[in-house]
């Protein structure tokens, strides 16, 4: 699919938005305006961006603990995301979820997830439902190289394969599950090769190249949409920062400075706009736009109120009964 | 009223709900040939888009049901064994049950889990005889355990229509039991216990497969001059506190008769509720009569020893009344 | 006596046991760099044959530990999050815990599971804040939850030496807590509760991270003229019934202060035991003060609302005494 | 490994023993002398026989719900097995386990298992322990085609691969998981091909040919024993009877009579002794031997006493405490 200028700039906008969103999040965590821990998507922007650009609004994604990038790329509202991260009532989850659970069902975002691999079968279910509704909706399940070793991911791959479900499994191989290098956690060199075990196509692409990711994603999405079944798409990428915001404090080290530097040279948020400029496309105005959007998001979140404490017992069930859920006292 | 078997009542409920709502689909192992009998004939009537034989991937198909439910379907998931809930545990209690809350109330997850609860049927041993409802209700999942064909049909229908995950435990020991089931459409609401037999001296709160045992015991006790009330919670979560407390307040004595493990089991919850809310009415200590906390052993004499029995119930009841 | 942190106490215990017995090995995610801190320095001291970074395959490495234990090793398995027990649930409760019994008593399965129990630490939300000990003890698995550095070291050492699976819950909220820990070798037996503060008017049975809260509350209550006894079960299974019942028999009033879900939770079990065994001594209804039965919400005001707190404990205690 | 005459006859003896053991079990279940249900190994004898003949007494196996064949082939005592099946105190598990839990740790039999796939990681653990003890012990994990789709099996395969554990994974592909044909439950034609996903060798052999199974097993065991790592060995076989003794009563049908008949023609308990006779080896005396052994086993089991009811609370823990395990009353 040849991209026009607006689309090319759009890819940059999304990547830049994710990068700057994450940088602001780190600041806010460090200033304790965001409680808990967050897992940044810094370095991996080309993956979510390239994949989600291949999707329609009614397509579904399931995300991970490292979900901000996927959600922004799928069209998530930075204001409601930021508000959620601060635990505000105006947040996507009314403050119930925080970073690891942001969801917007109206955009097909079936949630970040705190349990590695857990979203994979959920995506299969959304895909089956789409199929039964005679829609050509597609579901994308994101997970990491670490997630590739979870039993439930294996089961989901097989389920999608045998029922030819319209799913694209996107394995974001950033080389590590926290400190564990994938080279020690799997023997195969290309995780995409595992697709063969399920009789589905597997593709491995450079996850630092947004156009390559996008092209591969378009192909996989097309397969899914036309009823040709699922694909496993491995995107080789890297996270530039720690596993989560708390990592620094733990003083652990498992990657060499050289390795990080080498990958940083391929930073998609730098290399892609440089390439765009070579093509005569100037994306300069995007940066200011993104900054304004994020200023607004942070301001919105800050101004929003915390939820009322008593609301904590609402909404667990769609149908409630006296005494349900039980209070603790 | 016509009498049908418990298993047929479940079957009827499922079939009726599938006719009523095309969003109801069925997933599980060997559901097309209907290994367990509940899904008999569904493939023929509803076709392969409504009923799916799954691979042996319980976590996978449980999660798949969650996603399908979020996307508008109403999956009914059948598990062949109670222990399969353990294999799918994260997808049940940490995903399906939690997602709506964590998403701030977005969407609904109308899934029904149909679980053959152990009776325990003779000789199924340690890994096929668990009664894991205390684990699920601890995690906030709605659960029912009907003790009659009528309740089975009415509660399964309600479960399927409920917009939340609900587990329906069907005790193997009751599947062949016959009982009256209305021909006309009916449902039974969650959260309503039923006094299966009124009495004045003693409340027996009996769960699932122990309800018929409790009724037989009450009969026997009546001949001995002891009037026992038998209350069946039916719905384990939500639990009908009022009916249970009213019974205990009336009789002042209570035996909790439950076939799940003892420690942190369902009888413990009932005991706690009564000790908190009806303490003033108690005229004797609360008694729990449960399973022993061991895997169910295979050999018949061992199996009988660890499971709660009518004989022990009679002993406990007599002892409790003798103390007056 | 020297004072060290709870986390250091765990570390010391593990290191000492690894020195003492070459069969002790460690498995878990990121244990070599020691993401959580307990396994710090073990790779350097004991080498790669004694400490294994696992893939994200909790069911797999839990089962692997079972097999290694049956074959003579003494694995210590660290989980990064409490919820990972759900992912490995079948391998824990249906395999490791049951196998010895089902095999008729053949062999031993000396595995220790080290679980960061939620405190809940602020902001960890619905899937990282569970306290799943009621689920495990329901299935018969030995479990401890130390509330001080001294107990942490002594109980972890005992757990590692125990010839059965034992889960050690280490509450995140306590990891940085300092306290006296003997320099010389000691262990603390399973099944022994400790009266952490004696009192006469009221028993507070507090579990894990709530023990320090209960002690602070007791201090406050003392100033108001209420003498509260604080009992820490420490060992959740086996449970020291005698110490708990003795306290309740003395005071006649009890609050169960527990940070696990309410329904079929640990406080339910304590309530049931007391209602059965010490009913005659009770001068007021039993009170449970637990978590609400919802996933822990993220936002600080919501989180505080659903967790049991010292303030609510004080209110409950005053109300209970006012009723006299 | 060339087999001598005694060994060749030994293979027949084991297969015949399994076959006749199972046939007797069915009778005893139908006569209600054995409680519960049992899963017969009839038709699959060549697999357990060929694999276990490649093992030493100190090697470990983990078995399945369909375990009788594995246990007999690994040297299990038919008397104590039969006694266990009848729930007697003299049984392997003192009556605690029954068919699905028979174990003999002294023979390296780590138990049948009622949960599909659950034994796979347990075998990995035994293998790791052996490695750490500097022994060259090997562990074999049996599971079915259905088990191949369980998440934990995937995890076990990966664990064995990355740590080069001395494990042989034996997938007994009998074509069905109860009624579910593997052709609908997996897209790949050869399940052994899944080995590639873990970077381990995968071999597919004719599971009706005991010599072929044995040769492939010897190779895989040798690899494991010499530190070259795990193997996935698929044995294509068939069960001649229902999934379990209760199947008939349910009146379900999922295999054609022709299909069953076709496989029965390749019955290893018939074809192998025929081949032996062609080679001039007469295994005729085995049949009577086996019958005598089984007569004795049944008699032993029948004469044995049931355990005392109160024993039901013993032995759950190696270390007990007052009140543990809790009684129910
Ligand atoms: C089932 C499960 N196991 C472990 C964890 C703890 N954990 C959170 S993220 C993570 C690493 C995930 O690695 P990967 O899938 O490669 O994703 P990445 O963090 O690299 O994006 C781990 C071990 C978890 N959340 N869920
Ligand atoms: C995890 C799990 N799921 C389902 C079952 C119920 N069940 C018992 S055997 C079986 C079929 C197993 O098929 P396969 O692995 O091919 O072995 P086979 O029976 O063909 O020998 C099923 C579904 C179970 N025991 N465990
Ligand atoms: Mg990664
Ligand atoms: Mg099979």
mmCIF file of C-alpha atoms in Angstrom, chain B residues 83 85-90 93-95 97-99 101-102 125-127 130-132 134-140 237 260-269 271-273 275-277 279-280 282-289 293-297 302 306, chain C residues 83 85-90 93-95 97-99 101-102 125-127 130-132 134-140 237 260-269 271-273 275-277 279-280 282-289 293-297 302 306:
data_model
loop_
_atom_site.group_PDB
_atom_site.id
_atom_site.type_symbol
_atom_site.label_atom_id
_atom_site.label_comp_id
_atom_site.label_asym_id
_atom_site.label_seq_id
_atom_site.Cartn_x
_atom_site.Cartn_y
_atom_site.Cartn_z
ATOM 1 C CA UNK B 83 -9.797 -29.375 38.053
ATOM 2 C CA UNK B 85 -10.526 -24.504 36.379
ATOM 3 C CA UNK B 86 -7.060 -24.664 37.906
ATOM 4 C CA UNK B 87 -5.449 -24.900 34.482
ATOM 5 C CA UNK B 88 -7.410 -21.845 33.327
ATOM 6 C CA UNK B 89 -7.292 -20.074 36.659
ATOM 7 C CA UNK B 90 -5.620 -16.834 35.617
ATOM 8 C CA UNK B 93 -10.237 -15.009 38.132
ATOM 9 C CA UNK B 94 -7.610 -12.557 36.993
ATOM 10 C CA UNK B 95 -8.995 -11.754 33.552
ATOM 11 C CA UNK B 97 -13.674 -11.679 36.461
ATOM 12 C CA UNK B 98 -11.524 -8.576 36.858
ATOM 13 C CA UNK B 99 -11.498 -6.907 33.463
ATOM 14 C CA UNK B 101 -13.853 -3.537 37.058
ATOM 15 C CA UNK B 102 -10.316 -2.662 36.015
ATOM 16 C CA UNK B 125 -9.748 -39.731 42.916
ATOM 17 C CA UNK B 126 -7.556 -36.762 43.627
ATOM 18 C CA UNK B 127 -7.606 -34.743 40.448
ATOM 19 C CA UNK B 130 -12.549 -31.137 43.595
ATOM 20 C CA UNK B 131 -15.273 -28.680 44.371
ATOM 21 C CA UNK B 132 -13.501 -25.425 43.704
ATOM 22 C CA UNK B 134 -14.770 -21.414 47.386
ATOM 23 C CA UNK B 135 -11.782 -20.396 45.259
ATOM 24 C CA UNK B 136 -13.949 -18.678 42.693
ATOM 25 C CA UNK B 137 -16.257 -16.865 45.046
ATOM 26 C CA UNK B 138 -13.212 -15.700 46.995
ATOM 27 C CA UNK B 139 -12.155 -13.980 43.804
ATOM 28 C CA UNK B 140 -15.577 -12.399 43.373
ATOM 29 C CA UNK B 237 -22.304 -15.687 45.164
ATOM 30 C CA UNK B 260 -15.774 -28.449 49.675
ATOM 31 C CA UNK B 261 -12.492 -28.417 51.561
ATOM 32 C CA UNK B 262 -12.792 -27.133 55.091
ATOM 33 C CA UNK B 263 -10.116 -24.456 55.496
ATOM 34 C CA UNK B 264 -11.289 -21.176 53.987
ATOM 35 C CA UNK B 265 -14.121 -23.157 52.447
ATOM 36 C CA UNK B 266 -17.718 -22.273 51.875
ATOM 37 C CA UNK B 267 -18.767 -23.436 55.322
ATOM 38 C CA UNK B 268 -16.177 -21.068 56.795
ATOM 39 C CA UNK B 269 -17.827 -18.174 54.998
ATOM 40 C CA UNK B 271 -19.935 -19.591 59.737
ATOM 41 C CA UNK B 272 -18.383 -16.150 59.632
ATOM 42 C CA UNK B 273 -21.554 -14.515 58.359
ATOM 43 C CA UNK B 275 -21.083 -15.433 63.811
ATOM 44 C CA UNK B 276 -21.139 -11.783 62.795
ATOM 45 C CA UNK B 277 -24.829 -11.300 62.118
ATOM 46 C CA UNK B 279 -24.520 -14.292 67.173
ATOM 47 C CA UNK B 280 -27.161 -13.113 69.594
ATOM 48 C CA UNK B 282 -27.101 -18.723 68.670
ATOM 49 C CA UNK B 283 -27.843 -21.233 71.381
ATOM 50 C CA UNK B 284 -24.938 -23.520 70.573
ATOM 51 C CA UNK B 285 -21.625 -23.332 68.775
ATOM 52 C CA UNK B 286 -21.722 -23.339 64.999
ATOM 53 C CA UNK B 287 -20.773 -26.700 63.498
ATOM 54 C CA UNK B 288 -19.071 -27.217 60.175
ATOM 55 C CA UNK B 289 -19.393 -30.574 58.493
ATOM 56 C CA UNK B 293 -8.591 -31.215 53.566
ATOM 57 C CA UNK B 294 -7.044 -33.979 51.506
ATOM 58 C CA UNK B 295 -7.328 -34.791 47.818
ATOM 59 C CA UNK B 296 -10.205 -37.245 47.480
ATOM 60 C CA UNK B 297 -8.648 -40.699 47.791
ATOM 61 C CA UNK B 302 -11.086 -43.933 52.120
ATOM 62 C CA UNK B 306 -13.148 -37.991 53.904
ATOM 63 C CA UNK C 83 -0.900 -13.148 40.504
ATOM 64 C CA UNK C 85 0.321 -18.153 41.292
ATOM 65 C CA UNK C 86 -2.860 -18.063 39.221
ATOM 66 C CA UNK C 87 -0.938 -18.780 36.040
ATOM 67 C CA UNK C 88 0.751 -21.761 37.698
ATOM 68 C CA UNK C 89 -2.262 -22.777 39.741
ATOM 69 C CA UNK C 90 -2.720 -26.319 38.523
ATOM 70 C CA UNK C 93 -2.403 -27.007 44.043
ATOM 71 C CA UNK C 94 -3.229 -29.943 41.813
ATOM 72 C CA UNK C 95 0.281 -31.311 41.295
ATOM 73 C CA UNK C 97 0.506 -30.217 46.709
ATOM 74 C CA UNK C 98 -1.390 -33.388 45.823
ATOM 75 C CA UNK C 99 1.187 -35.738 44.367
ATOM 76 C CA UNK C 101 -0.827 -37.954 48.924
ATOM 77 C CA UNK C 102 -2.064 -39.420 45.665
ATOM 78 C CA UNK C 125 -3.711 -2.059 40.790
ATOM 79 C CA UNK C 126 -5.876 -5.045 40.017
ATOM 80 C CA UNK C 127 -3.475 -7.687 38.812
ATOM 81 C CA UNK C 130 -3.698 -9.934 45.322
ATOM 82 C CA UNK C 131 -3.102 -11.814 48.502
ATOM 83 C CA UNK C 132 -3.921 -15.320 47.389
ATOM 84 C CA UNK C 134 -6.691 -18.263 51.269
ATOM 85 C CA UNK C 135 -6.744 -20.054 47.914
ATOM 86 C CA UNK C 136 -3.625 -22.025 48.704
ATOM 87 C CA UNK C 137 -4.478 -23.006 52.240
ATOM 88 C CA UNK C 138 -7.915 -24.072 51.025
ATOM 89 C CA UNK C 139 -6.098 -26.563 48.836
ATOM 90 C CA UNK C 140 -4.001 -27.775 51.756
ATOM 91 C CA UNK C 237 -1.305 -23.431 57.513
ATOM 92 C CA UNK C 260 -7.193 -10.826 51.775
ATOM 93 C CA UNK C 261 -10.578 -10.851 50.087
ATOM 94 C CA UNK C 262 -13.466 -11.301 52.466
ATOM 95 C CA UNK C 263 -15.605 -14.112 51.068
ATOM 96 C CA UNK C 264 -14.078 -17.479 51.951
ATOM 97 C CA UNK C 265 -11.010 -15.562 53.034
ATOM 98 C CA UNK C 266 -8.630 -16.107 55.879
ATOM 99 C CA UNK C 267 -10.733 -14.120 58.311
ATOM 100 C CA UNK C 268 -13.666 -16.396 57.467
ATOM 101 C CA UNK C 269 -11.607 -19.389 58.500
ATOM 102 C CA UNK C 271 -14.141 -16.745 62.434
ATOM 103 C CA UNK C 272 -15.323 -20.293 61.849
ATOM 104 C CA UNK C 273 -12.699 -21.773 64.142
ATOM 105 C CA UNK C 275 -17.326 -19.763 66.430
ATOM 106 C CA UNK C 276 -16.881 -23.511 66.730
ATOM 107 C CA UNK C 277 -14.326 -23.704 69.511
ATOM 108 C CA UNK C 279 -18.304 -19.753 71.279
ATOM 109 C CA UNK C 280 -18.957 -20.061 75.004
ATOM 110 C CA UNK C 282 -17.571 -14.826 73.239
ATOM 111 C CA UNK C 283 -19.064 -11.716 74.741
ATOM 112 C CA UNK C 284 -19.760 -10.009 71.428
ATOM 113 C CA UNK C 285 -20.159 -10.975 67.792
ATOM 114 C CA UNK C 286 -17.018 -11.790 65.888
ATOM 115 C CA UNK C 287 -15.943 -8.974 63.592
ATOM 116 C CA UNK C 288 -14.104 -9.380 60.302
ATOM 117 C CA UNK C 289 -12.145 -6.458 58.942
ATOM 118 C CA UNK C 293 -14.076 -8.152 47.345
ATOM 119 C CA UNK C 294 -12.950 -6.094 44.379
ATOM 120 C CA UNK C 295 -9.665 -6.079 42.471
ATOM 121 C CA UNK C 296 -7.493 -3.443 44.116
ATOM 122 C CA UNK C 297 -8.225 -0.219 42.257
ATOM 123 C CA UNK C 302 -10.017 4.156 45.849
ATOM 124 C CA UNK C 306 -11.009 -0.973 49.782
#
